[in-house]
């Protein structure tokens, strides 16, 4: 069965410091990987995704994630965080077979950026 | 483009009462999903529709939860009777059909309905 594990439930960090949010997945079939962000009292927003090709994918607001097949990981990183990055981050895997597909989420990581 | 619309935004009910949530997906998205997000956890898929047919409802507590998607567009999720542990945010999402080029553009989520059962 497919699953996603986010290794840290909370990550406190000071503003302008680098951050890494860790994500590992398990799957016996090809997967597509996503990071979603959820700001307080808002819905889930797609941050970035890996479908194929370059293993390093980037978002428009400075986040990047690298797909590592051998380590079954898809860690999210940002070299310098801002207060506005404070949110819940969810790693997810899209399992696709034939004409069915679904998104399976990890437990989430709360990023707390402190001034 | 308009996003996924959900209503109501908040709902408070007493246990054993019934409640219904409504979702209108993005136009052209054939696949619709209902997720349950309990506080402190990641969203869990409850049910997935392809047009108006159910593709996956393996994690739907069918003794109390039901969902329908008439005409392959809007969907409703109902809980009857509600229990305290049903308190959660119920998220609706939609996507293009698996197998089509647009599927992996991603899933678009609504803002959710926050249910509190007291």
mmCIF file with all atom_site columns, C-alpha atoms in Angstrom:
data_model
loop_
_atom_site.group_PDB
_atom_site.id
_atom_site.type_symbol
_atom_site.label_atom_id
_atom_site.label_alt_id
_atom_site.label_comp_id
_atom_site.label_asym_id
_atom_site.label_entity_id
_atom_site.label_seq_id
_atom_site.pdbx_PDB_ins_code
_atom_site.Cartn_x
_atom_site.Cartn_y
_atom_site.Cartn_z
_atom_site.occupancy
_atom_site.B_iso_or_equiv
_atom_site.pdbx_formal_charge
_atom_site.auth_seq_id
_atom_site.auth_comp_id
_atom_site.auth_asym_id
_atom_site.auth_atom_id
_atom_site.pdbx_PDB_model_num
ATOM 1   C CA . UNK A 1 1   ? 0.000   0.000  0.000   1.00 0.00 ? 1   UNK A CA 1
ATOM 2   C CA . UNK A 1 2   ? 1.133   3.518  -0.686  1.00 0.00 ? 2   UNK A CA 1
ATOM 3   C CA . UNK A 1 3   ? 1.946   5.832  2.188   1.00 0.00 ? 3   UNK A CA 1
ATOM 4   C CA . UNK A 1 4   ? 3.595   9.145  2.933   1.00 0.00 ? 4   UNK A CA 1
ATOM 5   C CA . UNK A 1 5   ? 5.599   9.961  6.057   1.00 0.00 ? 5   UNK A CA 1
ATOM 6   C CA . UNK A 1 6   ? 6.511   13.477 7.077   1.00 0.00 ? 6   UNK A CA 1
ATOM 7   C CA . UNK A 1 7   ? 9.272   13.098 9.582   1.00 0.00 ? 7   UNK A CA 1
ATOM 8   C CA . UNK A 1 8   ? 8.755   16.327 11.533  1.00 0.00 ? 8   UNK A CA 1
ATOM 9   C CA . UNK A 1 9   ? 5.438   17.473 12.949  1.00 0.00 ? 9   UNK A CA 1
ATOM 10  C CA . UNK A 1 10  ? 6.737   20.947 13.782  1.00 0.00 ? 10  UNK A CA 1
ATOM 11  C CA . UNK A 1 11  ? 9.711   22.921 12.499  1.00 0.00 ? 11  UNK A CA 1
ATOM 12  C CA . UNK A 1 12  ? 10.493  26.198 14.262  1.00 0.00 ? 12  UNK A CA 1
ATOM 13  C CA . UNK A 1 13  ? 12.959  28.448 12.447  1.00 0.00 ? 13  UNK A CA 1
ATOM 14  C CA . UNK A 1 14  ? 14.066  32.055 12.567  1.00 0.00 ? 14  UNK A CA 1
ATOM 15  C CA . UNK A 1 15  ? 13.337  34.418 9.724   1.00 0.00 ? 15  UNK A CA 1
ATOM 16  C CA . UNK A 1 16  ? 15.924  34.368 6.915   1.00 0.00 ? 16  UNK A CA 1
ATOM 17  C CA . UNK A 1 17  ? 17.277  30.989 8.042   1.00 0.00 ? 17  UNK A CA 1
ATOM 18  C CA . UNK A 1 18  ? 17.207  27.951 5.713   1.00 0.00 ? 18  UNK A CA 1
ATOM 19  C CA . UNK A 1 19  ? 14.679  25.202 6.258   1.00 0.00 ? 19  UNK A CA 1
ATOM 20  C CA . UNK A 1 20  ? 14.101  21.614 5.139   1.00 0.00 ? 20  UNK A CA 1
ATOM 21  C CA . UNK A 1 21  ? 10.829  19.741 5.567   1.00 0.00 ? 21  UNK A CA 1
ATOM 22  C CA . UNK A 1 22  ? 11.306  16.016 5.153   1.00 0.00 ? 22  UNK A CA 1
ATOM 23  C CA . UNK A 1 23  ? 9.039   13.627 3.292   1.00 0.00 ? 23  UNK A CA 1
ATOM 24  C CA . UNK A 1 24  ? 9.393   9.940  2.537   1.00 0.00 ? 24  UNK A CA 1
ATOM 25  C CA . UNK A 1 25  ? 6.972   7.790  0.575   1.00 0.00 ? 25  UNK A CA 1
ATOM 26  C CA . UNK A 1 26  ? 6.407   4.153  -0.111  1.00 0.00 ? 26  UNK A CA 1
ATOM 27  C CA . UNK A 1 27  ? 4.881   2.815  -3.274  1.00 0.00 ? 27  UNK A CA 1
ATOM 28  C CA . UNK A 1 28  ? 5.219   -0.204 -5.496  1.00 0.00 ? 28  UNK A CA 1
ATOM 29  C CA . UNK A 1 29  ? 4.129   1.696  -8.593  1.00 0.00 ? 29  UNK A CA 1
ATOM 30  C CA . UNK A 1 30  ? 5.144   4.896  -10.303 1.00 0.00 ? 30  UNK A CA 1
ATOM 31  C CA . UNK A 1 31  ? 4.202   7.915  -8.290  1.00 0.00 ? 31  UNK A CA 1
ATOM 32  C CA . UNK A 1 32  ? 3.800   11.598 -8.729  1.00 0.00 ? 32  UNK A CA 1
ATOM 33  C CA . UNK A 1 33  ? 4.776   13.791 -5.810  1.00 0.00 ? 33  UNK A CA 1
ATOM 34  C CA . UNK A 1 34  ? 3.336   17.035 -4.550  1.00 0.00 ? 34  UNK A CA 1
ATOM 35  C CA . UNK A 1 35  ? 3.765   19.586 -1.811  1.00 0.00 ? 35  UNK A CA 1
ATOM 36  C CA . UNK A 1 36  ? 0.694   21.499 -0.686  1.00 0.00 ? 36  UNK A CA 1
ATOM 37  C CA . UNK A 1 37  ? 0.593   24.469 1.686   1.00 0.00 ? 37  UNK A CA 1
ATOM 38  C CA . UNK A 1 38  ? -2.284  25.397 3.975   1.00 0.00 ? 38  UNK A CA 1
ATOM 39  C CA . UNK A 1 39  ? -2.332  28.845 5.514   1.00 0.00 ? 39  UNK A CA 1
ATOM 40  C CA . UNK A 1 40  ? -4.473  29.371 8.638   1.00 0.00 ? 40  UNK A CA 1
ATOM 41  C CA . UNK A 1 41  ? -8.186  29.041 7.903   1.00 0.00 ? 41  UNK A CA 1
ATOM 42  C CA . UNK A 1 42  ? -7.572  28.514 4.208   1.00 0.00 ? 42  UNK A CA 1
ATOM 43  C CA . UNK A 1 43  ? -7.748  25.592 1.810   1.00 0.00 ? 43  UNK A CA 1
ATOM 44  C CA . UNK A 1 44  ? -4.892  23.571 0.401   1.00 0.00 ? 44  UNK A CA 1
ATOM 45  C CA . UNK A 1 45  ? -2.813  25.208 -2.298  1.00 0.00 ? 45  UNK A CA 1
ATOM 46  C CA . UNK A 1 46  ? -0.440  23.410 -4.625  1.00 0.00 ? 46  UNK A CA 1
ATOM 47  C CA . UNK A 1 47  ? 3.134   24.533 -3.942  1.00 0.00 ? 47  UNK A CA 1
ATOM 48  C CA . UNK A 1 48  ? 5.061   22.350 -6.381  1.00 0.00 ? 48  UNK A CA 1
ATOM 49  C CA . UNK A 1 49  ? 4.998   18.939 -8.011  1.00 0.00 ? 49  UNK A CA 1
ATOM 50  C CA . UNK A 1 50  ? 7.233   16.297 -9.512  1.00 0.00 ? 50  UNK A CA 1
ATOM 51  C CA . UNK A 1 51  ? 5.828   14.335 -12.446 1.00 0.00 ? 51  UNK A CA 1
ATOM 52  C CA . UNK A 1 52  ? 8.898   13.379 -14.487 1.00 0.00 ? 52  UNK A CA 1
ATOM 53  C CA . UNK A 1 53  ? 12.105  14.827 -15.879 1.00 0.00 ? 53  UNK A CA 1
ATOM 54  C CA . UNK A 1 54  ? 14.374  16.955 -13.729 1.00 0.00 ? 54  UNK A CA 1
ATOM 55  C CA . UNK A 1 55  ? 14.387  15.709 -10.172 1.00 0.00 ? 55  UNK A CA 1
ATOM 56  C CA . UNK A 1 56  ? 14.653  19.256 -8.797  1.00 0.00 ? 56  UNK A CA 1
ATOM 57  C CA . UNK A 1 57  ? 11.428  21.232 -8.968  1.00 0.00 ? 57  UNK A CA 1
ATOM 58  C CA . UNK A 1 58  ? 10.872  24.811 -7.866  1.00 0.00 ? 58  UNK A CA 1
ATOM 59  C CA . UNK A 1 59  ? 7.973   27.011 -6.828  1.00 0.00 ? 59  UNK A CA 1
ATOM 60  C CA . UNK A 1 60  ? 7.510   30.665 -7.633  1.00 0.00 ? 60  UNK A CA 1
ATOM 61  C CA . UNK A 1 61  ? 8.077   31.748 -4.016  1.00 0.00 ? 61  UNK A CA 1
ATOM 62  C CA . UNK A 1 62  ? 11.527  30.243 -3.523  1.00 0.00 ? 62  UNK A CA 1
ATOM 63  C CA . UNK A 1 63  ? 10.753  26.712 -2.352  1.00 0.00 ? 63  UNK A CA 1
ATOM 64  C CA . UNK A 1 64  ? 12.299  23.714 -4.074  1.00 0.00 ? 64  UNK A CA 1
ATOM 65  C CA . UNK A 1 65  ? 12.043  19.966 -3.668  1.00 0.00 ? 65  UNK A CA 1
ATOM 66  C CA . UNK A 1 66  ? 14.183  17.142 -4.944  1.00 0.00 ? 66  UNK A CA 1
ATOM 67  C CA . UNK A 1 67  ? 12.877  13.731 -5.920  1.00 0.00 ? 67  UNK A CA 1
ATOM 68  C CA . UNK A 1 68  ? 15.242  10.991 -4.791  1.00 0.00 ? 68  UNK A CA 1
ATOM 69  C CA . UNK A 1 69  ? 14.058  7.637  -6.057  1.00 0.00 ? 69  UNK A CA 1
ATOM 70  C CA . UNK A 1 70  ? 16.711  5.550  -4.306  1.00 0.00 ? 70  UNK A CA 1
ATOM 71  C CA . UNK A 1 71  ? 15.857  7.086  -0.941  1.00 0.00 ? 71  UNK A CA 1
ATOM 72  C CA . UNK A 1 72  ? 12.129  7.397  -1.752  1.00 0.00 ? 72  UNK A CA 1
ATOM 73  C CA . UNK A 1 73  ? 12.210  10.974 -0.553  1.00 0.00 ? 73  UNK A CA 1
ATOM 74  C CA . UNK A 1 74  ? 10.855  14.326 -1.689  1.00 0.00 ? 74  UNK A CA 1
ATOM 75  C CA . UNK A 1 75  ? 12.192  16.866 0.802   1.00 0.00 ? 75  UNK A CA 1
ATOM 76  C CA . UNK A 1 76  ? 11.142  20.509 0.619   1.00 0.00 ? 76  UNK A CA 1
ATOM 77  C CA . UNK A 1 77  ? 13.715  23.243 1.108   1.00 0.00 ? 77  UNK A CA 1
ATOM 78  C CA . UNK A 1 78  ? 13.994  26.998 1.143   1.00 0.00 ? 78  UNK A CA 1
ATOM 79  C CA . UNK A 1 79  ? 17.297  28.849 1.584   1.00 0.00 ? 79  UNK A CA 1
ATOM 80  C CA . UNK A 1 80  ? 15.795  31.810 3.435   1.00 0.00 ? 80  UNK A CA 1
ATOM 81  C CA . UNK A 1 81  ? 12.326  31.781 4.987   1.00 0.00 ? 81  UNK A CA 1
ATOM 82  C CA . UNK A 1 82  ? 10.001  34.696 5.611   1.00 0.00 ? 82  UNK A CA 1
ATOM 83  C CA . UNK A 1 83  ? 7.400   35.240 8.302   1.00 0.00 ? 83  UNK A CA 1
ATOM 84  C CA . UNK A 1 84  ? 4.716   34.786 5.654   1.00 0.00 ? 84  UNK A CA 1
ATOM 85  C CA . UNK A 1 85  ? 5.888   31.201 5.068   1.00 0.00 ? 85  UNK A CA 1
ATOM 86  C CA . UNK A 1 86  ? 4.372   30.200 8.405   1.00 0.00 ? 86  UNK A CA 1
ATOM 87  C CA . UNK A 1 87  ? 1.827   27.533 7.483   1.00 0.00 ? 87  UNK A CA 1
ATOM 88  C CA . UNK A 1 88  ? 1.095   23.804 7.435   1.00 0.00 ? 88  UNK A CA 1
ATOM 89  C CA . UNK A 1 89  ? 2.878   21.900 4.685   1.00 0.00 ? 89  UNK A CA 1
ATOM 90  C CA . UNK A 1 90  ? 1.641   18.587 3.332   1.00 0.00 ? 90  UNK A CA 1
ATOM 91  C CA . UNK A 1 91  ? 3.551   16.129 1.205   1.00 0.00 ? 91  UNK A CA 1
ATOM 92  C CA . UNK A 1 92  ? 1.364   13.970 -1.014  1.00 0.00 ? 92  UNK A CA 1
ATOM 93  C CA . UNK A 1 93  ? 1.691   11.160 -3.503  1.00 0.00 ? 93  UNK A CA 1
ATOM 94  C CA . UNK A 1 94  ? -0.629  10.664 -6.432  1.00 0.00 ? 94  UNK A CA 1
ATOM 95  C CA . UNK A 1 95  ? -1.118  7.012  -7.145  1.00 0.00 ? 95  UNK A CA 1
ATOM 96  C CA . UNK A 1 96  ? -2.269  6.478  -10.689 1.00 0.00 ? 96  UNK A CA 1
ATOM 97  C CA . UNK A 1 97  ? -3.243  3.210  -12.277 1.00 0.00 ? 97  UNK A CA 1
ATOM 98  C CA . UNK A 1 98  ? -5.270  2.835  -15.422 1.00 0.00 ? 98  UNK A CA 1
ATOM 99  C CA . UNK A 1 99  ? -8.148  5.234  -15.215 1.00 0.00 ? 99  UNK A CA 1
ATOM 100 C CA . UNK A 1 100 ? -8.071  5.740  -11.470 1.00 0.00 ? 100 UNK A CA 1
ATOM 101 C CA . UNK A 1 101 ? -5.912  7.988  -9.379  1.00 0.00 ? 101 UNK A CA 1
ATOM 102 C CA . UNK A 1 102 ? -5.966  9.444  -5.900  1.00 0.00 ? 102 UNK A CA 1
ATOM 103 C CA . UNK A 1 103 ? -3.915  11.718 -3.664  1.00 0.00 ? 103 UNK A CA 1
ATOM 104 C CA . UNK A 1 104 ? -2.539  10.347 -0.411  1.00 0.00 ? 104 UNK A CA 1
ATOM 105 C CA . UNK A 1 105 ? -1.277  12.850 2.151   1.00 0.00 ? 105 UNK A CA 1
ATOM 106 C CA . UNK A 1 106 ? 1.278   12.802 4.901   1.00 0.00 ? 106 UNK A CA 1
ATOM 107 C CA . UNK A 1 107 ? 0.447   13.996 8.394   1.00 0.00 ? 107 UNK A CA 1
ATOM 108 C CA . UNK A 1 108 ? 1.684   17.517 7.771   1.00 0.00 ? 108 UNK A CA 1
ATOM 109 C CA . UNK A 1 109 ? 4.529   19.679 9.088   1.00 0.00 ? 109 UNK A CA 1
ATOM 110 C CA . UNK A 1 110 ? 3.879   22.980 10.800  1.00 0.00 ? 110 UNK A CA 1
ATOM 111 C CA . UNK A 1 111 ? 6.488   25.544 9.795   1.00 0.00 ? 111 UNK A CA 1
ATOM 112 C CA . UNK A 1 112 ? 6.758   28.273 12.421  1.00 0.00 ? 112 UNK A CA 1
ATOM 113 C CA . UNK A 1 113 ? 8.887   31.205 11.295  1.00 0.00 ? 113 UNK A CA 1
ATOM 114 C CA . UNK A 1 114 ? 9.943   33.442 14.155  1.00 0.00 ? 114 UNK A CA 1
ATOM 115 C CA . UNK A 1 115 ? 11.218  37.031 13.857  1.00 0.00 ? 115 UNK A CA 1
ATOM 116 C CA . UNK B 2 1   ? -11.083 30.410 -13.547 1.00 0.00 ? 1   UNK B CA 1
ATOM 117 C CA . UNK B 2 2   ? -13.455 29.932 -10.646 1.00 0.00 ? 2   UNK B CA 1
ATOM 118 C CA . UNK B 2 3   ? -12.240 27.628 -7.902  1.00 0.00 ? 3   UNK B CA 1
ATOM 119 C CA . UNK B 2 4   ? -13.918 24.741 -6.137  1.00 0.00 ? 4   UNK B CA 1
ATOM 120 C CA . UNK B 2 5   ? -16.883 26.088 -4.194  1.00 0.00 ? 5   UNK B CA 1
ATOM 121 C CA . UNK B 2 6   ? -17.990 24.598 -0.900  1.00 0.00 ? 6   UNK B CA 1
ATOM 122 C CA . UNK B 2 7   ? -20.742 25.448 1.540   1.00 0.00 ? 7   UNK B CA 1
ATOM 123 C CA . UNK B 2 8   ? -21.388 25.988 4.313   1.00 0.00 ? 8   UNK B CA 1
ATOM 124 C CA . UNK B 2 9   ? -18.090 27.356 5.588   1.00 0.00 ? 9   UNK B CA 1
ATOM 125 C CA . UNK B 2 10  ? -18.794 26.374 9.191   1.00 0.00 ? 10  UNK B CA 1
ATOM 126 C CA . UNK B 2 11  ? -21.331 24.104 10.853  1.00 0.00 ? 11  UNK B CA 1
ATOM 127 C CA . UNK B 2 12  ? -21.981 23.254 14.488  1.00 0.00 ? 12  UNK B CA 1
ATOM 128 C CA . UNK B 2 13  ? -24.384 20.430 15.291  1.00 0.00 ? 13  UNK B CA 1
ATOM 129 C CA . UNK B 2 14  ? -25.207 18.183 18.207  1.00 0.00 ? 14  UNK B CA 1
ATOM 130 C CA . UNK B 2 15  ? -24.274 14.515 18.120  1.00 0.00 ? 15  UNK B CA 1
ATOM 131 C CA . UNK B 2 16  ? -26.854 12.277 16.493  1.00 0.00 ? 16  UNK B CA 1
ATOM 132 C CA . UNK B 2 17  ? -28.040 15.114 14.255  1.00 0.00 ? 17  UNK B CA 1
ATOM 133 C CA . UNK B 2 18  ? -27.580 15.029 10.504  1.00 0.00 ? 18  UNK B CA 1
ATOM 134 C CA . UNK B 2 19  ? -25.624 17.436 8.302   1.00 0.00 ? 19  UNK B CA 1
ATOM 135 C CA . UNK B 2 20  ? -24.939 17.903 4.607   1.00 0.00 ? 20  UNK B CA 1
ATOM 136 C CA . UNK B 2 21  ? -22.123 19.597 2.732   1.00 0.00 ? 21  UNK B CA 1
ATOM 137 C CA . UNK B 2 22  ? -22.182 20.835 -0.842  1.00 0.00 ? 22  UNK B CA 1
ATOM 138 C CA . UNK B 2 23  ? -19.408 21.077 -3.423  1.00 0.00 ? 23  UNK B CA 1
ATOM 139 C CA . UNK B 2 24  ? -19.270 22.576 -6.904  1.00 0.00 ? 24  UNK B CA 1
ATOM 140 C CA . UNK B 2 25  ? -16.081 21.563 -8.733  1.00 0.00 ? 25  UNK B CA 1
ATOM 141 C CA . UNK B 2 26  ? -14.176 23.401 -11.414 1.00 0.00 ? 26  UNK B CA 1
ATOM 142 C CA . UNK B 2 27  ? -15.939 23.318 -14.743 1.00 0.00 ? 27  UNK B CA 1
ATOM 143 C CA . UNK B 2 28  ? -14.607 20.485 -16.880 1.00 0.00 ? 28  UNK B CA 1
ATOM 144 C CA . UNK B 2 29  ? -13.163 18.492 -13.989 1.00 0.00 ? 29  UNK B CA 1
ATOM 145 C CA . UNK B 2 30  ? -14.645 15.021 -14.251 1.00 0.00 ? 30  UNK B CA 1
ATOM 146 C CA . UNK B 2 31  ? -13.120 13.705 -11.034 1.00 0.00 ? 31  UNK B CA 1
ATOM 147 C CA . UNK B 2 32  ? -14.305 14.861 -7.625  1.00 0.00 ? 32  UNK B CA 1
ATOM 148 C CA . UNK B 2 33  ? -12.954 13.924 -4.203  1.00 0.00 ? 33  UNK B CA 1
ATOM 149 C CA . UNK B 2 34  ? -14.135 14.357 -0.619  1.00 0.00 ? 34  UNK B CA 1
ATOM 150 C CA . UNK B 2 35  ? -11.467 14.422 2.061   1.00 0.00 ? 35  UNK B CA 1
ATOM 151 C CA . UNK B 2 36  ? -11.758 14.512 5.841   1.00 0.00 ? 36  UNK B CA 1
ATOM 152 C CA . UNK B 2 37  ? -9.086  16.490 7.705   1.00 0.00 ? 37  UNK B CA 1
ATOM 153 C CA . UNK B 2 38  ? -9.063  15.973 11.452  1.00 0.00 ? 38  UNK B CA 1
ATOM 154 C CA . UNK B 2 39  ? -7.163  18.591 13.437  1.00 0.00 ? 39  UNK B CA 1
ATOM 155 C CA . UNK B 2 40  ? -3.440  17.818 13.432  1.00 0.00 ? 40  UNK B CA 1
ATOM 156 C CA . UNK B 2 41  ? -3.666  15.220 10.676  1.00 0.00 ? 41  UNK B CA 1
ATOM 157 C CA . UNK B 2 42  ? -3.344  15.112 6.925   1.00 0.00 ? 42  UNK B CA 1
ATOM 158 C CA . UNK B 2 43  ? -6.444  14.909 4.747   1.00 0.00 ? 43  UNK B CA 1
ATOM 159 C CA . UNK B 2 44  ? -7.891  11.429 4.336   1.00 0.00 ? 44  UNK B CA 1
ATOM 160 C CA . UNK B 2 45  ? -9.764  10.446 1.181   1.00 0.00 ? 45  UNK B CA 1
ATOM 161 C CA . UNK B 2 46  ? -13.370 9.496  1.884   1.00 0.00 ? 46  UNK B CA 1
ATOM 162 C CA . UNK B 2 47  ? -14.783 9.047  -1.586  1.00 0.00 ? 47  UNK B CA 1
ATOM 163 C CA . UNK B 2 48  ? -13.829 9.644  -5.216  1.00 0.00 ? 48  UNK B CA 1
ATOM 164 C CA . UNK B 2 49  ? -16.220 10.143 -8.137  1.00 0.00 ? 49  UNK B CA 1
ATOM 165 C CA . UNK B 2 50  ? -15.484 9.870  -11.833 1.00 0.00 ? 50  UNK B CA 1
ATOM 166 C CA . UNK B 2 51  ? -18.312 11.837 -13.464 1.00 0.00 ? 51  UNK B CA 1
ATOM 167 C CA . UNK B 2 52  ? -21.310 10.562 -11.482 1.00 0.00 ? 52  UNK B CA 1
ATOM 168 C CA . UNK B 2 53  ? -19.903 7.121  -10.665 1.00 0.00 ? 53  UNK B CA 1
ATOM 169 C CA . UNK B 2 54  ? -18.065 6.104  -7.497  1.00 0.00 ? 54  UNK B CA 1
ATOM 170 C CA . UNK B 2 55  ? -14.465 5.035  -8.118  1.00 0.00 ? 55  UNK B CA 1
ATOM 171 C CA . UNK B 2 56  ? -13.260 4.579  -4.545  1.00 0.00 ? 56  UNK B CA 1
ATOM 172 C CA . UNK B 2 57  ? -15.245 4.699  -1.311  1.00 0.00 ? 57  UNK B CA 1
ATOM 173 C CA . UNK B 2 58  ? -13.162 2.229  0.650   1.00 0.00 ? 58  UNK B CA 1
ATOM 174 C CA . UNK B 2 59  ? -12.593 4.642  3.550   1.00 0.00 ? 59  UNK B CA 1
ATOM 175 C CA . UNK B 2 60  ? -16.113 6.028  3.743   1.00 0.00 ? 60  UNK B CA 1
ATOM 176 C CA . UNK B 2 61  ? -17.937 4.963  6.952   1.00 0.00 ? 61  UNK B CA 1
ATOM 177 C CA . UNK B 2 62  ? -20.991 3.820  5.050   1.00 0.00 ? 62  UNK B CA 1
ATOM 178 C CA . UNK B 2 63  ? -23.114 3.247  8.137   1.00 0.00 ? 63  UNK B CA 1
ATOM 179 C CA . UNK B 2 64  ? -23.327 7.002  8.631   1.00 0.00 ? 64  UNK B CA 1
ATOM 180 C CA . UNK B 2 65  ? -21.758 8.753  5.652   1.00 0.00 ? 65  UNK B CA 1
ATOM 181 C CA . UNK B 2 66  ? -23.220 8.988  2.165   1.00 0.00 ? 66  UNK B CA 1
ATOM 182 C CA . UNK B 2 67  ? -22.335 10.989 -0.909  1.00 0.00 ? 67  UNK B CA 1
ATOM 183 C CA . UNK B 2 68  ? -23.765 11.540 -4.330  1.00 0.00 ? 68  UNK B CA 1
ATOM 184 C CA . UNK B 2 69  ? -22.847 13.381 -7.476  1.00 0.00 ? 69  UNK B CA 1
ATOM 185 C CA . UNK B 2 70  ? -25.924 13.730 -9.594  1.00 0.00 ? 70  UNK B CA 1
ATOM 186 C CA . UNK B 2 71  ? -25.412 14.715 -13.230 1.00 0.00 ? 71  UNK B CA 1
ATOM 187 C CA . UNK B 2 72  ? -21.656 14.474 -12.764 1.00 0.00 ? 72  UNK B CA 1
ATOM 188 C CA . UNK B 2 73  ? -21.229 18.039 -11.504 1.00 0.00 ? 73  UNK B CA 1
ATOM 189 C CA . UNK B 2 74  ? -22.199 19.126 -7.972  1.00 0.00 ? 74  UNK B CA 1
ATOM 190 C CA . UNK B 2 75  ? -21.795 16.755 -5.069  1.00 0.00 ? 75  UNK B CA 1
ATOM 191 C CA . UNK B 2 76  ? -23.200 16.449 -1.573  1.00 0.00 ? 76  UNK B CA 1
ATOM 192 C CA . UNK B 2 77  ? -21.734 14.633 1.398   1.00 0.00 ? 77  UNK B CA 1
ATOM 193 C CA . UNK B 2 78  ? -24.074 13.704 4.246   1.00 0.00 ? 78  UNK B CA 1
ATOM 194 C CA . UNK B 2 79  ? -23.494 12.463 7.767   1.00 0.00 ? 79  UNK B CA 1
ATOM 195 C CA . UNK B 2 80  ? -26.384 10.855 9.622   1.00 0.00 ? 80  UNK B CA 1
ATOM 196 C CA . UNK B 2 81  ? -26.173 10.524 12.571  1.00 0.00 ? 81  UNK B CA 1
ATOM 197 C CA . UNK B 2 82  ? -23.089 12.549 13.473  1.00 0.00 ? 82  UNK B CA 1
ATOM 198 C CA . UNK B 2 83  ? -20.652 11.494 16.170  1.00 0.00 ? 83  UNK B CA 1
ATOM 199 C CA . UNK B 2 84  ? -18.194 13.586 18.157  1.00 0.00 ? 84  UNK B CA 1
ATOM 200 C CA . UNK B 2 85  ? -15.280 12.080 16.217  1.00 0.00 ? 85  UNK B CA 1
ATOM 201 C CA . UNK B 2 86  ? -16.711 13.455 12.962  1.00 0.00 ? 86  UNK B CA 1
ATOM 202 C CA . UNK B 2 87  ? -15.533 16.917 13.982  1.00 0.00 ? 87  UNK B CA 1
ATOM 203 C CA . UNK B 2 88  ? -13.151 17.864 11.181  1.00 0.00 ? 88  UNK B CA 1
ATOM 204 C CA . UNK B 2 89  ? -12.721 19.969 8.073   1.00 0.00 ? 89  UNK B CA 1
ATOM 205 C CA . UNK B 2 90  ? -14.344 18.388 5.031   1.00 0.00 ? 90  UNK B CA 1
ATOM 206 C CA . UNK B 2 91  ? -12.494 19.254 1.865   1.00 0.00 ? 91  UNK B CA 1
ATOM 207 C CA . UNK B 2 92  ? -13.731 18.872 -1.668  1.00 0.00 ? 92  UNK B CA 1
ATOM 208 C CA . UNK B 2 93  ? -11.282 18.690 -4.545  1.00 0.00 ? 93  UNK B CA 1
ATOM 209 C CA . UNK B 2 94  ? -11.559 18.194 -8.272  1.00 0.00 ? 94  UNK B CA 1
ATOM 210 C CA . UNK B 2 95  ? -9.256  17.264 -11.134 1.00 0.00 ? 95  UNK B CA 1
ATOM 211 C CA . UNK B 2 96  ? -9.250  16.248 -14.743 1.00 0.00 ? 96  UNK B CA 1
ATOM 212 C CA . UNK B 2 97  ? -9.721  12.536 -15.303 1.00 0.00 ? 97  UNK B CA 1
ATOM 213 C CA . UNK B 2 98  ? -6.853  10.133 -14.679 1.00 0.00 ? 98  UNK B CA 1
ATOM 214 C CA . UNK B 2 99  ? -5.494  9.086  -18.034 1.00 0.00 ? 99  UNK B CA 1
ATOM 215 C CA . UNK B 2 100 ? -5.908  12.515 -19.532 1.00 0.00 ? 100 UNK B CA 1
ATOM 216 C CA . UNK B 2 101 ? -3.140  14.986 -20.052 1.00 0.00 ? 101 UNK B CA 1
ATOM 217 C CA . UNK B 2 102 ? -4.545  17.396 -17.509 1.00 0.00 ? 102 UNK B CA 1
ATOM 218 C CA . UNK B 2 103 ? -4.736  14.972 -14.616 1.00 0.00 ? 103 UNK B CA 1
ATOM 219 C CA . UNK B 2 104 ? -1.339  15.747 -13.234 1.00 0.00 ? 104 UNK B CA 1
ATOM 220 C CA . UNK B 2 105 ? -1.845  19.464 -13.361 1.00 0.00 ? 105 UNK B CA 1
ATOM 221 C CA . UNK B 2 106 ? -2.945  18.782 -9.859  1.00 0.00 ? 106 UNK B CA 1
ATOM 222 C CA . UNK B 2 107 ? -5.986  18.668 -7.712  1.00 0.00 ? 107 UNK B CA 1
ATOM 223 C CA . UNK B 2 108 ? -7.763  21.913 -6.830  1.00 0.00 ? 108 UNK B CA 1
ATOM 224 C CA . UNK B 2 109 ? -9.174  22.130 -3.339  1.00 0.00 ? 109 UNK B CA 1
ATOM 225 C CA . UNK B 2 110 ? -12.038 24.150 -1.957  1.00 0.00 ? 110 UNK B CA 1
ATOM 226 C CA . UNK B 2 111 ? -11.747 26.084 1.301   1.00 0.00 ? 111 UNK B CA 1
ATOM 227 C CA . UNK B 2 112 ? -13.529 23.335 3.192   1.00 0.00 ? 112 UNK B CA 1
ATOM 228 C CA . UNK B 2 113 ? -16.379 23.062 5.654   1.00 0.00 ? 113 UNK B CA 1
ATOM 229 C CA . UNK B 2 114 ? -15.402 23.048 9.308   1.00 0.00 ? 114 UNK B CA 1
ATOM 230 C CA . UNK B 2 115 ? -17.760 20.750 11.213  1.00 0.00 ? 115 UNK B CA 1
ATOM 231 C CA . UNK B 2 116 ? -17.968 20.801 14.982  1.00 0.00 ? 116 UNK B CA 1
ATOM 232 C CA . UNK B 2 117 ? -20.057 18.105 16.662  1.00 0.00 ? 117 UNK B CA 1
ATOM 233 C CA . UNK B 2 118 ? -20.930 18.865 20.286  1.00 0.00 ? 118 UNK B CA 1
#
